[in-house]
Amino acid sequence: MNATYLEPVDSTVQRATSSEPLAVLAARSACGLEHSIQRFTATSDQNLGHLEVQAAQDVQSLLREAVQRGAQAKADNTPPLCPVCQQKLSRLSADHPRTFDTRFGTITVNRARGYCKRCRKWRVPADTALGLAETAGYSPAVQEMAALLASKMPVEEASVVLEHLTGVKLPRATLDREARRQGQRAQRLRSQLDQQAATQKPQLELTLEPYQMIIQMDAWNIRERDDWGQSAVLRRRGQEPERWHWVYIGTCFRLDHRGQSAGGRPVISERGFVATRTGMDGLREQLHAEALRRGLGQAAGALVISDGAVWIWRLADDRFPQARQRLDFYHAVQHLAAVGRTLFGEDQAKLKAWLKPLVQQLKNESAIKVIGQLQQALAQLPGGPAAEAVQREVNYFHEHEDRMDYRAGRRRGEPIGSGPVEATCRQNQCRFKRPGQFWSQTGDEALLCLETFWRNDRWRLLFPHTSFDPAQN
Ligand SMILES: [Zn+2]
C-alpha cells in the first residue's frame, strides 16, 4: 500500500470557523484518529512513527480552534485597564484584530483598544494578558521555541529543526529576529534582577555549616562583523571587516554544593553562570549579583580561582576584595613545564624526571620550595636567552606565590583548578564559535543572556508557561 494519505494536511484549510462546541469538533477529530489507526493497522510498510505524525495532524485543527477560542475569550474578559499603570482606559473601541502564529497554527483575535491618559499611550490590555505585548506575531510558546533553539544552534538549522519537529514555520530571518527580541527582554529582566540582588539585604538563612563561595572567571574570543555592508570599503582601506572580541565568563558556587558523582567525578549541584559581551564592567557587576544570589552575603569566605590573567585579579580586588585568590594549579604546572623545556629541550625523559617531583612539591608542600629549586637551576645556567626565560618564570612564581596555597586548599577540600569555568567556556564556544559564523555585539549579548537564563534555571522567569525545568534534567 502506498502512503499518500499521510501527506501533511494544511491546517489552515481545515480551519473550523463554525461556532460548534469543542466537544463536536473533538468528536470529529476522534473519528479521524480512528480512521488513521485502521489505516495504520492495515498497512505493512508503516511503523509507529507514521501513526505519531498522522495523529498529531488529526488533532491539529482541534487544538488550533481551542487556542483561538481561548485567546478570544481571554481578550473579551480582560478589563480595560492600562497594563502599565492600571489606569482606566478611555476612548475604548472594540474589534482590533491581530493575527499571530501559535504552536498549532495561525489564529486571529479581536481586541479592544483604549487610551491611557496617564501614560499618554494607546493600549491593548488583551495583548499583555495573552503574552503578546513584546512580540510581532508569535504566541508565547513560539517565542520560547525561537529563543531556545537560537541560543542552542545556528538559526539556519534552528528554523529547519523547528519546522520538522513541531510543524511551526519560522523562516530563518524571522526566527533570528524573534530570538533576539526575547534575548533583549532577558537582558532587561537580568538588569532588574541584578539590581535587586545588589540592593536587597541578604535573607538570614539558617546555614548549618559555614561555607565558602568559589568564584571563577575566564574569557574567550568571538568573531563579530561590526560593519555590515562595509566590507569592500574597509578592505580598500586595508582593514578587515571581521574582528575578534572578548566574551567574559564567570561562574560561582558554594563549596558545600560540590560533591562527587557515582564515578568519583566532582559535580556541583547548584552553580551560577555569567556570560557577557559588554566588557569587564559588565562581567564584574553581573558576576557580583550572581554571587549574591547564590549566597555570597552569608558565606564565611570567598575564593577566586583563575588562570592568572591580570584583569581577573584586578576585577577580584575591585569587586571581591575580601576574597582569597588562587592561581589555577594547572597553569602553574604549565609554567614549570616551560622551565623544563628550556633546561632539557626535546629530552622528554629528562624533562619528566625533573618535572614530576616539582609538581608534587607544588601540590603537597609549598611554592617557596619550588621557587628555591628554580633558582638553583637558574644559577647553573651560563646566562643568555635560556637564563632570561627561566628568570621570567621565577618572577612569575614570585608574583603569584601567595596565590599558590595548594596544600592548604586541598586540606580544606577546596578546588585548586579552574576546571568548571573552563568547561563553561568550551560549552559556550561550541555554540558561539563555529566556523564561518559572524555575530554582532547586540545579537551576541541577547543570545548569551538567554543561555545564562537557561543555565541558571531562570528560564521560567522568561517563559512562565513552561513546565520544563532545566535543573531537573
Ligand atoms: Zn498607563
Coordinates of C-alpha atoms and ligand atoms in Angstrom, one line a residue:
M1 CA 0.0 0.0 0.0
N2 CA 1.2 3.5 -0.6
A3 CA 1.1 6.2 2.0
T4 CA -0.3 9.2 0.1
Y5 CA -2.9 9.9 2.8
L6 CA 0.0 10.7 5.1
E7 CA 0.9 13.7 3.2
P8 CA 0.7 16.7 5.5
V9 CA -2.7 18.4 5.6
D10 CA -2.6 22.2 5.6
S11 CA -4.2 23.0 8.9
T12 CA -5.4 26.4 7.6
V13 CA -7.6 24.6 5.0
Q14 CA -9.2 22.5 7.8
R15 CA -9.8 25.5 9.9
A16 CA -13.1 25.3 11.7
T17 CA -14.7 28.6 11.7
S18 CA -18.0 27.4 12.9
S19 CA -19.4 28.0 16.4
E20 CA -19.8 24.3 17.0
P21 CA -18.9 23.3 20.6
L22 CA -15.4 22.0 21.0
A23 CA -16.9 18.6 22.0
V24 CA -18.3 18.3 18.5
L25 CA -15.0 19.2 16.9
A26 CA -13.3 16.8 19.2
A27 CA -15.6 14.0 18.2
R28 CA -14.7 14.8 14.5
S29 CA -11.0 14.6 15.4
A30 CA -11.6 11.4 17.2
C31 CA -13.2 9.9 14.1
G32 CA -10.2 11.0 12.1
L33 CA -7.9 9.3 14.6
E34 CA -10.0 6.1 14.4
H35 CA -9.5 6.1 10.6
S36 CA -5.8 6.7 11.0
I37 CA -5.5 3.8 13.4
Q38 CA -7.4 1.5 11.0
R39 CA -5.2 2.5 8.0
F40 CA -2.1 2.2 10.0
T41 CA -3.0 -1.3 11.2
A42 CA -3.8 -2.4 7.7
T43 CA -0.6 -1.0 6.2
S44 CA 2.5 -3.2 6.2
D45 CA 5.1 -0.6 5.3
Q46 CA 4.5 1.9 8.2
N47 CA 5.9 1.8 11.7
L48 CA 4.6 3.7 14.7
G49 CA 6.3 6.9 13.6
H50 CA 3.8 7.2 10.8
L51 CA 0.9 7.0 13.2
E52 CA 2.5 9.5 15.5
V53 CA 2.8 12.0 12.7
Q54 CA -0.7 11.3 11.4
A55 CA -2.3 11.5 14.9
A56 CA -0.7 14.9 15.5
Q57 CA -2.2 16.1 12.2
D58 CA -5.6 14.7 13.1
V59 CA -5.9 16.8 16.2
Q60 CA -4.0 19.9 14.9
S61 CA -7.1 21.8 13.9
L62 CA -9.0 21.0 17.1
L63 CA -6.1 22.3 19.1
R64 CA -5.8 25.4 17.0
E65 CA -9.5 26.0 17.4
A66 CA -9.2 25.6 21.2
V67 CA -6.4 28.1 21.4
Q68 CA -8.2 30.5 19.1
R69 CA -11.4 30.4 21.3
G70 CA -9.4 30.6 24.5
A71 CA -7.4 33.6 23.3
Q72 CA -10.6 35.4 22.2
A73 CA -12.4 34.6 25.5
K74 CA -9.5 35.9 27.5
A75 CA -9.3 39.0 25.4
D76 CA -13.0 39.6 25.9
N77 CA -12.6 39.1 29.6
T78 CA -9.7 41.5 30.1
P79 CA -10.7 44.6 31.9
P80 CA -10.0 47.9 30.1
L81 CA -7.1 49.0 32.3
C82 CA -3.7 50.2 31.3
P83 CA -1.4 47.2 31.7
V84 CA 1.4 49.6 32.8
C85 CA -0.2 51.9 35.3
Q86 CA -3.6 50.2 35.9
Q87 CA -5.4 53.5 35.0
K88 CA -8.8 53.0 33.4
L89 CA -8.6 53.5 29.6
S90 CA -10.7 56.0 27.7
R91 CA -11.8 56.3 24.1
L92 CA -12.4 52.5 24.0
S93 CA -13.0 50.8 20.7
A94 CA -13.5 47.1 20.0
D95 CA -12.6 44.7 17.2
H96 CA -9.0 45.4 16.6
P97 CA -7.9 42.1 15.0
R98 CA -4.4 40.8 15.4
T99 CA -3.2 37.6 13.7
F100 CA -0.4 35.6 15.1
D101 CA 1.2 32.2 14.9
T102 CA 0.7 29.7 17.7
R103 CA 2.1 26.3 18.2
F104 CA -0.9 24.9 16.5
G105 CA -1.3 27.3 13.6
T106 CA -2.3 30.9 12.8
I107 CA -5.1 32.5 14.8
T108 CA -6.8 35.9 14.8
V109 CA -8.0 37.6 18.0
N110 CA -10.2 40.7 18.1
R111 CA -9.1 43.0 20.9
A112 CA -10.3 46.2 22.5
R113 CA -8.1 49.3 22.4
G114 CA -8.1 52.3 24.6
Y115 CA -6.1 55.4 25.5
C116 CA -4.2 55.8 28.8
K117 CA -4.3 59.4 29.8
R118 CA -1.6 58.9 32.4
C119 CA 0.9 57.1 30.1
R120 CA -0.4 59.1 27.1
K121 CA -0.4 56.0 25.0
W122 CA -2.8 53.7 23.2
R123 CA -3.0 50.4 25.0
V124 CA -4.3 47.0 24.1
P125 CA -4.7 45.2 27.5
A126 CA -5.5 41.9 25.9
D127 CA -2.1 41.7 24.3
T128 CA -0.5 41.8 27.7
A129 CA -2.9 39.3 29.2
L130 CA -2.1 36.9 26.3
G131 CA 1.7 37.4 26.5
L132 CA 1.9 39.1 23.1
A133 CA 2.9 42.6 24.1
E134 CA 6.5 42.4 23.2
T135 CA 6.4 40.3 20.1
A136 CA 5.5 40.8 16.5
G137 CA 3.1 38.0 15.7
Y138 CA 4.1 35.0 17.7
S139 CA 2.5 33.3 20.7
P140 CA 4.5 32.8 23.9
A141 CA 5.1 29.1 23.2
V142 CA 6.5 30.0 19.7
Q143 CA 8.6 32.9 21.3
E144 CA 10.1 30.3 23.6
M145 CA 10.8 27.9 20.8
A146 CA 12.7 30.6 18.9
A147 CA 14.6 31.7 21.9
L148 CA 15.6 28.2 23.0
L149 CA 16.6 27.0 19.5
A150 CA 18.6 30.1 18.5
S151 CA 20.6 30.0 21.7
K152 CA 21.4 26.4 21.2
M153 CA 22.1 26.2 17.4
P154 CA 22.7 28.3 14.4
V155 CA 19.5 29.9 13.1
E156 CA 19.5 28.2 9.7
E157 CA 19.5 24.8 11.4
A158 CA 17.1 26.0 14.1
S159 CA 14.5 27.0 11.5
V160 CA 14.6 23.6 9.8
V161 CA 14.6 21.7 13.1
L162 CA 11.7 23.6 14.5
E163 CA 9.5 23.0 11.4
H164 CA 10.5 19.4 11.3
L165 CA 9.7 18.6 14.9
T166 CA 6.7 20.9 15.6
G167 CA 5.4 22.0 12.2
V168 CA 5.8 25.6 13.2
K169 CA 7.2 27.6 10.3
L170 CA 9.6 30.4 11.3
P171 CA 11.9 31.4 8.4
R172 CA 15.5 31.9 9.4
A173 CA 15.4 35.7 9.5
T174 CA 12.2 35.8 11.5
L175 CA 13.4 33.2 13.9
D176 CA 16.6 35.2 14.4
R177 CA 14.7 38.4 15.0
E178 CA 12.3 36.8 17.4
A179 CA 15.1 35.1 19.4
R180 CA 17.0 38.4 19.7
R181 CA 13.8 40.2 20.8
Q182 CA 13.5 37.5 23.5
G183 CA 17.2 37.9 24.4
Q184 CA 16.7 41.7 24.8
R185 CA 13.8 41.0 27.0
A186 CA 16.0 38.7 29.0
Q187 CA 18.6 41.4 29.3
R188 CA 16.1 43.9 30.7
L189 CA 15.0 41.3 33.2
R190 CA 18.6 40.5 34.1
S191 CA 19.3 44.1 34.9
Q192 CA 16.3 44.2 37.2
L193 CA 17.3 41.0 38.9
D194 CA 20.9 42.2 39.3
Q195 CA 19.7 45.5 40.7
Q196 CA 17.5 43.7 43.2
A197 CA 20.4 41.4 44.2
A198 CA 22.7 44.3 44.7
T199 CA 20.3 46.3 46.9
Q200 CA 18.4 43.7 48.8
K201 CA 19.6 42.8 52.2
P202 CA 20.6 39.2 52.3
Q203 CA 17.9 37.0 53.8
L204 CA 19.1 35.5 57.0
E205 CA 19.0 31.9 56.1
L206 CA 19.8 29.2 58.6
T207 CA 23.0 27.8 57.5
L208 CA 24.1 24.7 59.4
E209 CA 27.7 24.8 58.3
P210 CA 29.7 27.8 57.3
Y211 CA 30.6 27.6 53.6
Q212 CA 33.0 29.2 51.1
M213 CA 31.9 30.8 47.9
I214 CA 34.1 29.8 44.9
I215 CA 34.3 32.3 42.1
Q216 CA 36.0 31.7 38.7
M217 CA 36.4 33.9 35.6
D218 CA 37.7 33.4 32.1
A219 CA 37.3 34.9 28.7
W220 CA 37.2 33.7 25.1
N221 CA 37.1 35.2 21.7
I222 CA 34.1 35.7 19.5
R223 CA 34.2 36.7 15.9
E224 CA 32.0 39.6 15.0
R225 CA 31.3 41.6 11.9
D226 CA 30.8 45.2 13.0
D227 CA 30.2 46.9 9.8
W228 CA 27.7 45.1 7.7
G229 CA 27.8 46.1 4.0
Q230 CA 31.0 48.0 4.6
S231 CA 33.4 45.1 3.9
A232 CA 34.6 46.3 0.4
V233 CA 35.2 49.8 1.7
L234 CA 37.1 48.6 4.7
R235 CA 39.2 46.2 2.6
R236 CA 40.1 49.1 0.3
R237 CA 41.4 50.9 3.4
G238 CA 43.4 47.8 4.3
Q239 CA 41.1 46.9 7.2
E240 CA 39.4 43.5 7.8
P241 CA 35.7 43.8 8.4
E242 CA 35.6 41.0 10.9
R243 CA 37.0 41.3 14.4
W244 CA 37.6 39.2 17.4
H245 CA 36.1 40.3 20.6
W246 CA 36.2 39.1 24.2
V247 CA 33.3 37.2 25.8
Y248 CA 33.7 37.3 29.5
I249 CA 32.6 34.3 31.5
G250 CA 32.1 33.8 35.2
T251 CA 30.8 31.0 37.4
C252 CA 30.2 30.8 41.2
F253 CA 29.1 28.1 43.6
R254 CA 29.1 27.3 47.2
L255 CA 31.8 24.8 48.2
D256 CA 29.3 22.7 50.1
H257 CA 27.3 22.3 46.9
R258 CA 30.2 20.4 45.4
G259 CA 30.0 16.7 45.6
Q260 CA 31.0 13.6 43.7
S261 CA 29.3 11.6 41.1
A262 CA 29.0 7.8 41.5
G263 CA 32.1 7.6 39.3
G264 CA 34.0 9.9 41.6
R265 CA 33.9 12.9 39.3
P266 CA 33.4 16.2 41.1
V267 CA 29.9 17.6 40.4
I268 CA 28.4 20.9 41.5
S269 CA 24.7 20.8 42.3
E270 CA 23.9 24.5 42.1
R271 CA 26.0 26.9 40.1
G272 CA 25.6 30.4 38.8
F273 CA 26.8 31.4 35.3
V274 CA 27.5 34.7 33.7
A275 CA 28.5 35.3 30.1
T276 CA 28.7 38.7 28.6
R277 CA 30.0 40.7 25.7
T278 CA 29.6 44.0 27.5
G279 CA 33.2 44.1 28.7
M280 CA 34.8 43.6 32.1
D281 CA 32.5 46.1 33.8
G282 CA 29.5 44.0 32.7
L283 CA 31.1 40.9 34.0
R284 CA 32.0 42.5 37.3
E285 CA 28.5 43.7 38.1
Q286 CA 26.7 40.6 36.7
L287 CA 29.0 38.2 38.5
H288 CA 28.8 40.1 41.7
A289 CA 24.9 40.0 41.5
E290 CA 25.0 36.3 40.7
A291 CA 27.3 35.5 43.6
L292 CA 25.0 37.4 45.9
R293 CA 22.0 35.4 44.6
R294 CA 24.0 32.3 45.3
G295 CA 24.8 33.2 48.9
L296 CA 27.9 35.4 48.8
G297 CA 26.4 37.6 51.5
Q298 CA 26.1 34.7 54.0
A299 CA 29.4 33.0 53.0
A300 CA 32.1 32.5 55.6
G301 CA 34.6 33.5 52.9
A302 CA 35.2 33.6 49.2
L303 CA 37.9 32.3 46.9
V304 CA 38.7 33.4 43.4
I305 CA 40.4 30.8 41.2
S306 CA 41.8 31.8 37.8
D307 CA 44.4 31.2 35.1
G308 CA 46.3 34.2 36.2
A309 CA 45.2 36.9 33.7
V310 CA 46.0 40.3 35.2
W311 CA 42.5 41.7 34.5
I312 CA 40.9 38.9 36.6
W313 CA 43.0 39.8 39.7
R314 CA 42.2 43.4 39.2
L315 CA 38.5 42.7 39.0
A316 CA 38.7 40.4 42.0
D317 CA 40.5 43.1 44.1
D318 CA 37.9 45.6 43.0
R319 CA 34.6 43.7 43.4
F320 CA 35.5 40.8 45.7
P321 CA 38.1 42.5 47.9
Q322 CA 37.5 40.1 50.8
A323 CA 38.1 37.0 48.6
R324 CA 41.2 35.0 48.7
Q325 CA 42.9 34.4 45.4
R326 CA 44.3 31.2 43.9
L327 CA 46.2 30.6 40.7
D328 CA 44.8 27.7 38.7
F329 CA 47.1 24.8 39.6
Y330 CA 47.4 23.5 36.0
H331 CA 48.5 26.9 34.8
A332 CA 51.3 26.9 37.4
V333 CA 52.3 23.4 36.2
Q334 CA 52.5 24.7 32.6
H335 CA 54.9 27.4 33.8
L336 CA 57.0 24.7 35.5
A337 CA 57.0 22.7 32.2
A338 CA 58.1 25.8 30.3
V339 CA 61.2 25.9 32.6
G340 CA 61.7 22.2 32.0
R341 CA 61.7 22.7 28.2
T342 CA 64.2 25.5 28.5
L343 CA 66.5 23.3 30.6
F344 CA 66.1 20.0 28.7
G345 CA 64.9 20.9 25.2
E346 CA 63.4 17.9 23.5
D347 CA 64.6 15.3 26.0
Q348 CA 61.2 14.2 27.2
A349 CA 62.6 11.6 29.7
K350 CA 64.8 14.1 31.5
L351 CA 62.0 16.8 31.4
K352 CA 59.5 14.3 33.0
A353 CA 62.0 13.2 35.6
W354 CA 62.7 16.8 36.6
L355 CA 59.1 18.0 36.4
K356 CA 57.3 15.2 38.4
P357 CA 58.8 15.9 41.9
L358 CA 58.4 19.6 41.4
V359 CA 54.7 19.3 40.6
Q360 CA 54.3 17.1 43.7
Q361 CA 56.1 19.6 45.8
L362 CA 54.0 22.4 44.5
K363 CA 50.8 20.4 45.2
N364 CA 51.7 19.0 48.6
E365 CA 54.4 21.3 50.1
S366 CA 54.9 24.9 49.2
A367 CA 55.5 27.3 46.3
I368 CA 58.6 28.7 48.2
K369 CA 60.4 25.3 47.9
V370 CA 59.6 25.2 44.2
I371 CA 60.9 28.7 43.7
G372 CA 64.1 27.6 45.5
Q373 CA 64.6 24.8 43.1
L374 CA 64.0 27.1 40.1
Q375 CA 66.6 29.5 41.4
Q376 CA 69.1 26.7 41.8
A377 CA 68.5 25.7 38.2
L378 CA 68.9 29.3 37.2
A379 CA 72.2 29.6 39.0
Q380 CA 73.6 26.8 36.9
L381 CA 72.8 28.4 33.6
P382 CA 75.5 30.4 31.9
G383 CA 73.2 33.4 31.0
G384 CA 71.8 34.3 27.7
P385 CA 68.2 33.6 26.4
A386 CA 67.8 30.4 28.4
A387 CA 68.6 32.1 31.7
E388 CA 66.3 35.0 30.8
A389 CA 63.5 32.6 30.1
V390 CA 64.0 30.9 33.4
Q391 CA 64.3 34.2 35.2
R392 CA 60.9 35.2 33.8
E393 CA 59.3 32.1 35.2
V394 CA 61.0 32.6 38.6
N395 CA 59.5 36.1 38.6
Y396 CA 56.1 34.6 37.7
F397 CA 56.2 32.2 40.7
H398 CA 57.3 35.1 43.0
E399 CA 54.5 37.2 41.8
H400 CA 51.8 34.5 42.4
E401 CA 53.4 32.9 45.5
D402 CA 50.5 34.0 47.7
R403 CA 48.1 32.5 45.2
M404 CA 49.7 29.0 45.3
D405 CA 48.4 27.7 48.7
Y406 CA 47.5 24.4 47.1
R407 CA 48.4 22.3 50.1
A408 CA 46.1 24.3 52.5
G409 CA 43.4 24.4 49.8
R410 CA 43.4 20.7 49.3
R411 CA 43.3 20.1 53.1
R412 CA 40.2 22.3 53.3
G413 CA 38.6 20.4 50.4
E414 CA 38.7 23.4 48.1
P415 CA 39.3 23.2 44.3
I416 CA 42.8 24.1 43.2
G417 CA 42.0 24.3 39.5
S418 CA 39.6 26.4 37.4
G419 CA 38.1 23.4 35.7
P420 CA 34.4 24.4 36.0
V421 CA 34.8 27.8 34.3
E422 CA 37.0 26.3 31.5
A423 CA 34.3 23.7 30.9
T424 CA 31.8 26.5 30.6
C425 CA 33.9 28.3 28.1
R426 CA 34.2 25.2 26.0
Q427 CA 30.4 24.6 26.1
N428 CA 29.8 28.2 25.1
Q429 CA 32.2 28.1 22.3
C430 CA 30.6 25.1 20.8
R431 CA 27.6 27.2 20.1
F432 CA 29.1 30.6 19.5
K433 CA 32.3 29.9 17.8
R434 CA 31.5 27.8 14.8
P435 CA 33.5 28.2 11.5
G436 CA 32.0 30.9 9.3
Q437 CA 29.9 32.4 12.0
F438 CA 29.7 36.1 12.5
W439 CA 28.0 37.9 15.2
S440 CA 27.1 41.4 16.1
Q441 CA 27.5 42.7 19.6
T442 CA 23.8 43.2 20.3
G443 CA 22.9 39.8 18.9
D444 CA 25.6 38.1 20.9
E445 CA 24.6 39.7 24.1
A446 CA 20.9 38.8 23.6
L447 CA 21.7 35.1 22.9
L448 CA 24.3 34.9 25.6
C449 CA 21.8 36.3 28.0
L450 CA 19.2 33.7 27.0
E451 CA 21.8 31.0 27.5
T452 CA 22.5 32.2 31.1
F453 CA 18.8 32.2 32.0
W454 CA 18.6 28.6 30.8
R455 CA 21.7 27.5 32.7
N456 CA 20.8 29.4 35.9
D457 CA 17.4 27.7 36.0
R458 CA 15.6 31.0 35.4
W459 CA 14.0 30.1 32.1
R460 CA 10.6 30.1 33.8
L461 CA 11.0 33.8 34.7
L462 CA 11.1 34.5 31.0
F463 CA 8.5 31.9 29.9
P464 CA 6.2 31.3 32.9
H465 CA 4.1 28.9 30.8
T466 CA 6.9 26.3 30.5
S467 CA 6.8 23.3 32.7
F468 CA 10.3 22.4 31.8
D469 CA 12.9 22.9 34.5
P470 CA 16.5 22.6 33.2
A471 CA 17.7 21.9 36.8
Q472 CA 15.7 18.7 36.9
N473 CA 17.2 17.4 33.6
Ligands
ZN1 ZN -1.0 53.8 31.8

